[in-house]
Coordinates of C-alpha atoms in Angstrom, one line a residue:
M4 CA 99.6 1.4 -68.2
A5 CA 98.5 -0.2 -65.0
D6 CA 98.0 2.1 -62.0
R7 CA 100.7 0.3 -60.1
D8 CA 102.3 3.4 -58.5
G9 CA 99.2 5.4 -57.9
N10 CA 100.0 7.8 -60.8
I11 CA 96.3 8.4 -61.4
G12 CA 95.5 10.7 -58.5
A13 CA 91.9 11.9 -59.3
K14 CA 89.8 8.8 -58.5
D15 CA 86.1 9.0 -57.8
Y16 CA 85.0 6.6 -55.1
G17 CA 81.5 8.0 -55.1
L18 CA 81.4 8.3 -51.3
D19 CA 78.2 10.2 -51.6
R20 CA 76.4 7.5 -53.5
P21 CA 76.3 4.0 -51.8
Q22 CA 76.5 1.0 -54.1
Q23 CA 73.0 -0.2 -54.9
T24 CA 71.9 -3.8 -54.4
P25 CA 68.4 -4.0 -55.9
G26 CA 66.2 -6.7 -54.4
F27 CA 68.5 -7.7 -51.6
H28 CA 69.9 -5.9 -48.5
I29 CA 73.5 -7.2 -48.6
K30 CA 76.0 -5.4 -50.8
G31 CA 76.9 -7.2 -54.0
A32 CA 74.7 -10.2 -53.3
A33 CA 71.5 -9.4 -55.3
Q34 CA 72.5 -11.7 -58.2
L35 CA 73.7 -14.7 -56.2
D36 CA 71.8 -18.0 -56.0
F37 CA 69.1 -18.3 -53.3
G38 CA 71.1 -20.6 -51.1
M39 CA 74.0 -18.2 -51.1
R40 CA 71.8 -15.3 -50.2
H41 CA 70.0 -17.3 -47.6
R42 CA 73.3 -18.1 -45.9
L43 CA 74.5 -14.5 -46.1
A44 CA 71.2 -13.3 -44.5
R45 CA 72.1 -15.4 -41.5
V46 CA 75.5 -13.7 -41.2
F47 CA 74.0 -10.2 -41.6
G48 CA 71.0 -8.6 -39.9
P49 CA 68.2 -6.9 -41.7
D50 CA 70.3 -3.7 -41.5
G51 CA 73.0 -5.3 -43.6
R52 CA 75.4 -5.4 -40.7
T53 CA 77.0 -8.1 -38.5
V54 CA 78.7 -8.6 -35.2
M55 CA 80.9 -11.6 -35.7
L56 CA 82.8 -13.1 -32.8
A57 CA 86.2 -14.6 -33.8
F58 CA 87.7 -17.3 -31.7
D59 CA 89.6 -19.4 -34.3
H60 CA 93.0 -18.2 -33.1
G61 CA 93.8 -21.7 -31.8
Y62 CA 94.3 -23.1 -35.3
F63 CA 97.8 -21.6 -35.4
Q64 CA 98.6 -20.4 -31.9
G65 CA 97.0 -23.0 -29.6
P66 CA 95.2 -22.1 -26.3
T67 CA 95.2 -18.3 -26.6
S68 CA 94.6 -16.2 -23.5
G69 CA 90.9 -15.9 -23.0
L70 CA 90.2 -19.0 -25.1
E71 CA 91.5 -21.7 -22.8
R72 CA 87.9 -22.9 -22.2
I73 CA 85.6 -22.1 -25.1
D74 CA 82.7 -23.6 -23.2
L75 CA 83.2 -21.1 -20.4
D76 CA 84.7 -18.1 -22.2
I77 CA 82.8 -18.0 -25.6
V78 CA 79.6 -20.0 -25.5
P79 CA 77.9 -17.5 -23.0
L80 CA 78.6 -14.7 -25.5
A81 CA 76.8 -16.3 -28.4
P82 CA 73.3 -14.8 -27.8
H83 CA 74.8 -11.3 -28.3
V84 CA 76.4 -11.8 -31.7
D85 CA 75.1 -12.6 -35.2
A86 CA 77.9 -15.0 -36.2
L87 CA 80.5 -17.2 -34.7
M88 CA 83.9 -17.6 -36.5
A89 CA 85.6 -20.8 -35.4
T90 CA 87.3 -24.0 -36.6
R91 CA 85.3 -27.1 -37.3
G92 CA 87.1 -28.9 -34.4
I93 CA 85.9 -26.4 -31.9
I94 CA 82.4 -26.2 -33.4
R95 CA 81.9 -30.0 -33.2
S96 CA 83.5 -30.5 -29.8
V97 CA 82.3 -27.4 -27.8
V98 CA 79.7 -25.2 -29.5
P99 CA 76.2 -26.4 -28.6
A100 CA 74.2 -27.5 -31.6
G101 CA 71.2 -25.5 -30.3
V102 CA 72.8 -22.1 -30.9
D103 CA 71.1 -20.2 -33.7
N104 CA 74.1 -18.1 -34.7
A105 CA 75.5 -18.2 -38.2
L106 CA 78.6 -20.3 -38.3
V107 CA 81.7 -19.0 -40.3
V108 CA 84.2 -21.8 -40.4
R109 CA 87.9 -21.5 -40.9
A110 CA 88.8 -23.4 -44.0
S111 CA 92.5 -22.7 -44.5
G112 CA 95.5 -23.5 -42.3
G113 CA 98.7 -25.4 -42.0
P114 CA 101.6 -23.6 -40.3
S115 CA 101.7 -22.7 -36.6
I116 CA 103.2 -19.6 -35.1
L117 CA 106.5 -21.5 -35.2
K118 CA 106.6 -21.4 -39.0
D119 CA 105.8 -19.1 -41.9
L120 CA 102.1 -18.4 -41.5
S121 CA 101.6 -17.5 -45.1
D122 CA 102.3 -21.1 -46.2
E123 CA 98.6 -22.2 -45.8
R124 CA 96.6 -24.7 -47.7
I125 CA 92.9 -25.6 -47.9
A126 CA 92.1 -27.3 -44.6
M127 CA 88.5 -28.3 -44.9
D128 CA 86.4 -29.8 -47.7
I129 CA 83.4 -27.7 -48.7
E130 CA 81.1 -30.7 -48.1
D131 CA 82.1 -30.7 -44.5
A132 CA 81.0 -27.1 -44.3
L133 CA 77.6 -28.3 -45.4
R134 CA 77.6 -31.1 -42.8
I135 CA 78.3 -28.4 -40.1
D136 CA 75.6 -26.2 -41.6
A137 CA 78.1 -23.4 -42.1
A138 CA 76.8 -20.0 -43.3
A139 CA 80.2 -19.3 -44.8
V140 CA 83.8 -20.5 -44.8
A141 CA 86.9 -18.3 -44.3
V142 CA 90.2 -18.4 -46.2
Q143 CA 93.2 -16.4 -45.3
V144 CA 94.8 -14.5 -48.2
F145 CA 98.4 -13.1 -48.0
I146 CA 98.6 -10.4 -50.6
G147 CA 102.2 -9.4 -50.9
G148 CA 103.4 -12.3 -48.7
E149 CA 105.9 -14.9 -49.6
Q150 CA 103.1 -17.5 -50.4
E151 CA 100.8 -15.0 -52.1
T152 CA 100.0 -17.1 -55.1
Q153 CA 99.3 -20.2 -53.0
S154 CA 97.0 -18.4 -50.7
V155 CA 95.1 -16.9 -53.7
H156 CA 94.8 -20.4 -55.1
N157 CA 93.4 -21.6 -51.8
L158 CA 90.8 -18.8 -52.0
T159 CA 89.7 -19.5 -55.6
Q160 CA 89.5 -23.3 -54.9
Q161 CA 87.1 -22.6 -52.1
I162 CA 85.1 -20.0 -54.1
D163 CA 84.6 -22.6 -56.9
A164 CA 83.5 -25.2 -54.4
G165 CA 81.3 -22.7 -52.6
L166 CA 79.6 -21.7 -55.8
R167 CA 78.8 -25.4 -56.5
Y168 CA 77.1 -25.8 -53.1
G169 CA 75.8 -22.3 -52.3
V170 CA 78.3 -21.5 -49.6
P171 CA 79.8 -18.0 -49.3
V172 CA 83.5 -17.5 -48.9
L173 CA 85.0 -14.9 -46.6
G174 CA 88.4 -13.8 -47.8
V175 CA 90.5 -12.7 -44.9
T176 CA 93.3 -10.2 -45.6
A177 CA 96.4 -11.3 -43.7
V178 CA 98.8 -8.5 -42.9
G179 CA 102.3 -9.5 -41.8
K180 CA 104.7 -7.4 -39.9
E181 CA 106.5 -6.3 -43.1
L182 CA 103.3 -5.0 -44.7
T183 CA 101.8 -1.6 -44.1
R184 CA 98.2 -1.4 -43.0
D185 CA 97.3 1.7 -45.1
S186 CA 94.4 2.3 -47.4
R187 CA 96.5 1.6 -50.5
Y188 CA 97.5 -1.8 -49.3
L189 CA 94.1 -2.7 -47.8
G190 CA 92.3 -1.4 -51.0
L191 CA 94.5 -3.6 -53.1
A192 CA 94.0 -6.7 -51.0
T193 CA 90.2 -6.3 -50.5
R194 CA 89.6 -5.6 -54.2
I195 CA 91.7 -8.6 -55.3
I196 CA 89.7 -10.9 -53.0
A197 CA 86.4 -9.5 -54.2
E198 CA 87.4 -9.6 -57.9
L199 CA 88.3 -13.3 -57.5
G200 CA 84.8 -14.0 -56.4
A201 CA 84.7 -13.9 -52.6
Q202 CA 81.2 -12.9 -51.3
L203 CA 82.6 -11.0 -48.3
V204 CA 85.9 -9.7 -47.1
K205 CA 87.5 -9.2 -43.7
T206 CA 90.2 -6.6 -43.3
Y207 CA 91.7 -4.2 -40.8
Y208 CA 90.8 -0.6 -40.2
C209 CA 93.1 2.2 -41.2
E210 CA 92.9 5.8 -39.9
E211 CA 93.1 7.5 -43.4
G212 CA 91.2 6.4 -46.5
F213 CA 89.2 3.5 -45.0
A214 CA 86.0 4.9 -46.7
N215 CA 87.9 4.5 -50.0
V216 CA 88.7 0.9 -49.2
T217 CA 85.0 0.0 -48.5
A218 CA 83.7 2.0 -51.4
A219 CA 86.0 0.3 -53.9
C220 CA 85.1 -3.2 -52.6
P221 CA 82.0 -4.5 -54.3
V222 CA 81.1 -6.9 -51.5
P223 CA 80.7 -6.3 -47.7
V224 CA 83.8 -5.4 -45.8
I225 CA 83.9 -6.6 -42.2
M226 CA 86.4 -4.9 -39.9
A227 CA 88.9 -7.2 -38.1
G228 CA 89.4 -6.3 -34.5
G229 CA 93.1 -7.0 -34.3
K230 CA 95.1 -6.6 -31.1
K231 CA 93.4 -5.7 -27.8
L232 CA 92.9 -2.0 -27.3
P233 CA 91.6 0.2 -24.5
V234 CA 87.8 -0.1 -24.4
L235 CA 87.1 3.4 -25.8
D236 CA 89.7 3.0 -28.5
A237 CA 88.2 -0.4 -29.7
L238 CA 84.7 1.0 -29.7
T239 CA 85.8 4.1 -31.6
M240 CA 87.5 2.0 -34.2
A241 CA 84.3 -0.1 -34.6
Y242 CA 82.2 3.1 -34.9
R243 CA 84.5 4.7 -37.4
A244 CA 84.7 1.6 -39.5
V245 CA 80.9 1.2 -39.8
D246 CA 80.5 4.9 -40.3
Q247 CA 83.0 4.7 -43.2
G248 CA 81.2 1.8 -44.9
A249 CA 82.1 -1.4 -43.1
A250 CA 79.3 -3.9 -42.9
G251 CA 80.1 -4.8 -39.3
V252 CA 83.0 -6.1 -37.2
D253 CA 84.6 -9.4 -36.5
M254 CA 86.2 -9.0 -33.1
G255 CA 88.0 -11.5 -30.9
R256 CA 90.7 -10.3 -28.5
N257 CA 88.9 -7.0 -28.0
I258 CA 86.0 -9.0 -26.6
F259 CA 87.1 -12.2 -25.0
Q260 CA 90.2 -10.7 -23.3
R261 CA 88.2 -8.1 -21.5
E262 CA 87.5 -8.1 -17.8
A263 CA 83.8 -8.4 -18.7
P264 CA 83.5 -9.9 -22.2
A265 CA 79.7 -10.1 -22.1
A266 CA 79.5 -6.4 -21.4
M267 CA 81.9 -5.6 -24.2
V268 CA 80.1 -7.6 -26.8
Q269 CA 76.9 -5.8 -26.0
A270 CA 78.7 -2.5 -26.3
V271 CA 80.0 -3.5 -29.7
R272 CA 76.6 -4.6 -30.7
A273 CA 75.2 -1.2 -29.7
V274 CA 77.7 0.5 -32.0
V275 CA 77.1 -1.8 -35.0
H276 CA 73.4 -2.2 -34.9
D277 CA 72.1 0.7 -32.9
D278 CA 74.5 3.4 -34.1
A279 CA 75.6 4.2 -30.6
R280 CA 78.5 6.6 -30.4
P281 CA 81.7 5.5 -28.8
A282 CA 81.2 7.3 -25.5
E283 CA 77.7 5.9 -25.2
A284 CA 78.9 2.4 -25.8
E285 CA 81.7 2.8 -23.4
A286 CA 79.3 4.0 -20.7
L287 CA 77.2 0.9 -21.5
Y288 CA 80.2 -1.3 -21.0
R289 CA 81.0 0.3 -17.6
E290 CA 77.4 -0.1 -16.5
L291 CA 77.0 -3.7 -17.6
S292 CA 80.5 -4.7 -16.2
G293 CA 79.9 -3.1 -12.8
G294 CA 82.7 -0.5 -13.5
A295 CA 85.4 -2.5 -15.1
Q296 CA 88.4 -0.3 -15.8
D297 CA 90.3 -2.3 -18.5

């Protein structure tokens, strides 16, 4: 009988024994082709962690607050992050070709905020990802949503194409208002995405059981920043996620909607790459921002 209702209570997540990846520093990637590993090594630092800056929001909600001018609001932040997550339209029109960040390109889309967001399709051919020099492509997956099967099909189509060309796929767990962001749901969604072949997964943080979510996912889990929080709360969430097994963060609104985005992204980087505690990172934000109080 499948463990559909959680009737097997005694599960061993092996939290005291990290998953081993012999020969390569990125979780679950040791047996991938060279090109795939080379691209992943651009997304993640030598410590196996990443600070990704997400500013792809416009593909479904237009000029989001803080993203009205990508050239003014986002490009100056690029030196402080490992990867930029954006659409191909923004990359080609605004992002300078001289940036050395890894590019994670949104590859699914369709409906706007005026429609059912789960009704997405593949929105970019994998060959165009190669032309852009993408380090990875991102596909939204709506586990439990109205268009679950279609979004899973979008994912597997891109995974197959990515395997042909050596391009990793980031599976993004989409959580609608009707779905609970608890460890049971997030564990289900992240594991499905990894089992279907995605090389990395982006998901939300949950207060209880997040370590189980990351432990049960055989590929890197990157924490999604979600809605804007107070500075200390956002940094605490990032710290706890990494401490509980996340391979980094992909933040957007918690960075670009700040009074001092450049200060915030450096504080986040201190948490992810330097193991700074939340209070230390908050103090860094206040210092670099000249005392911003948001």
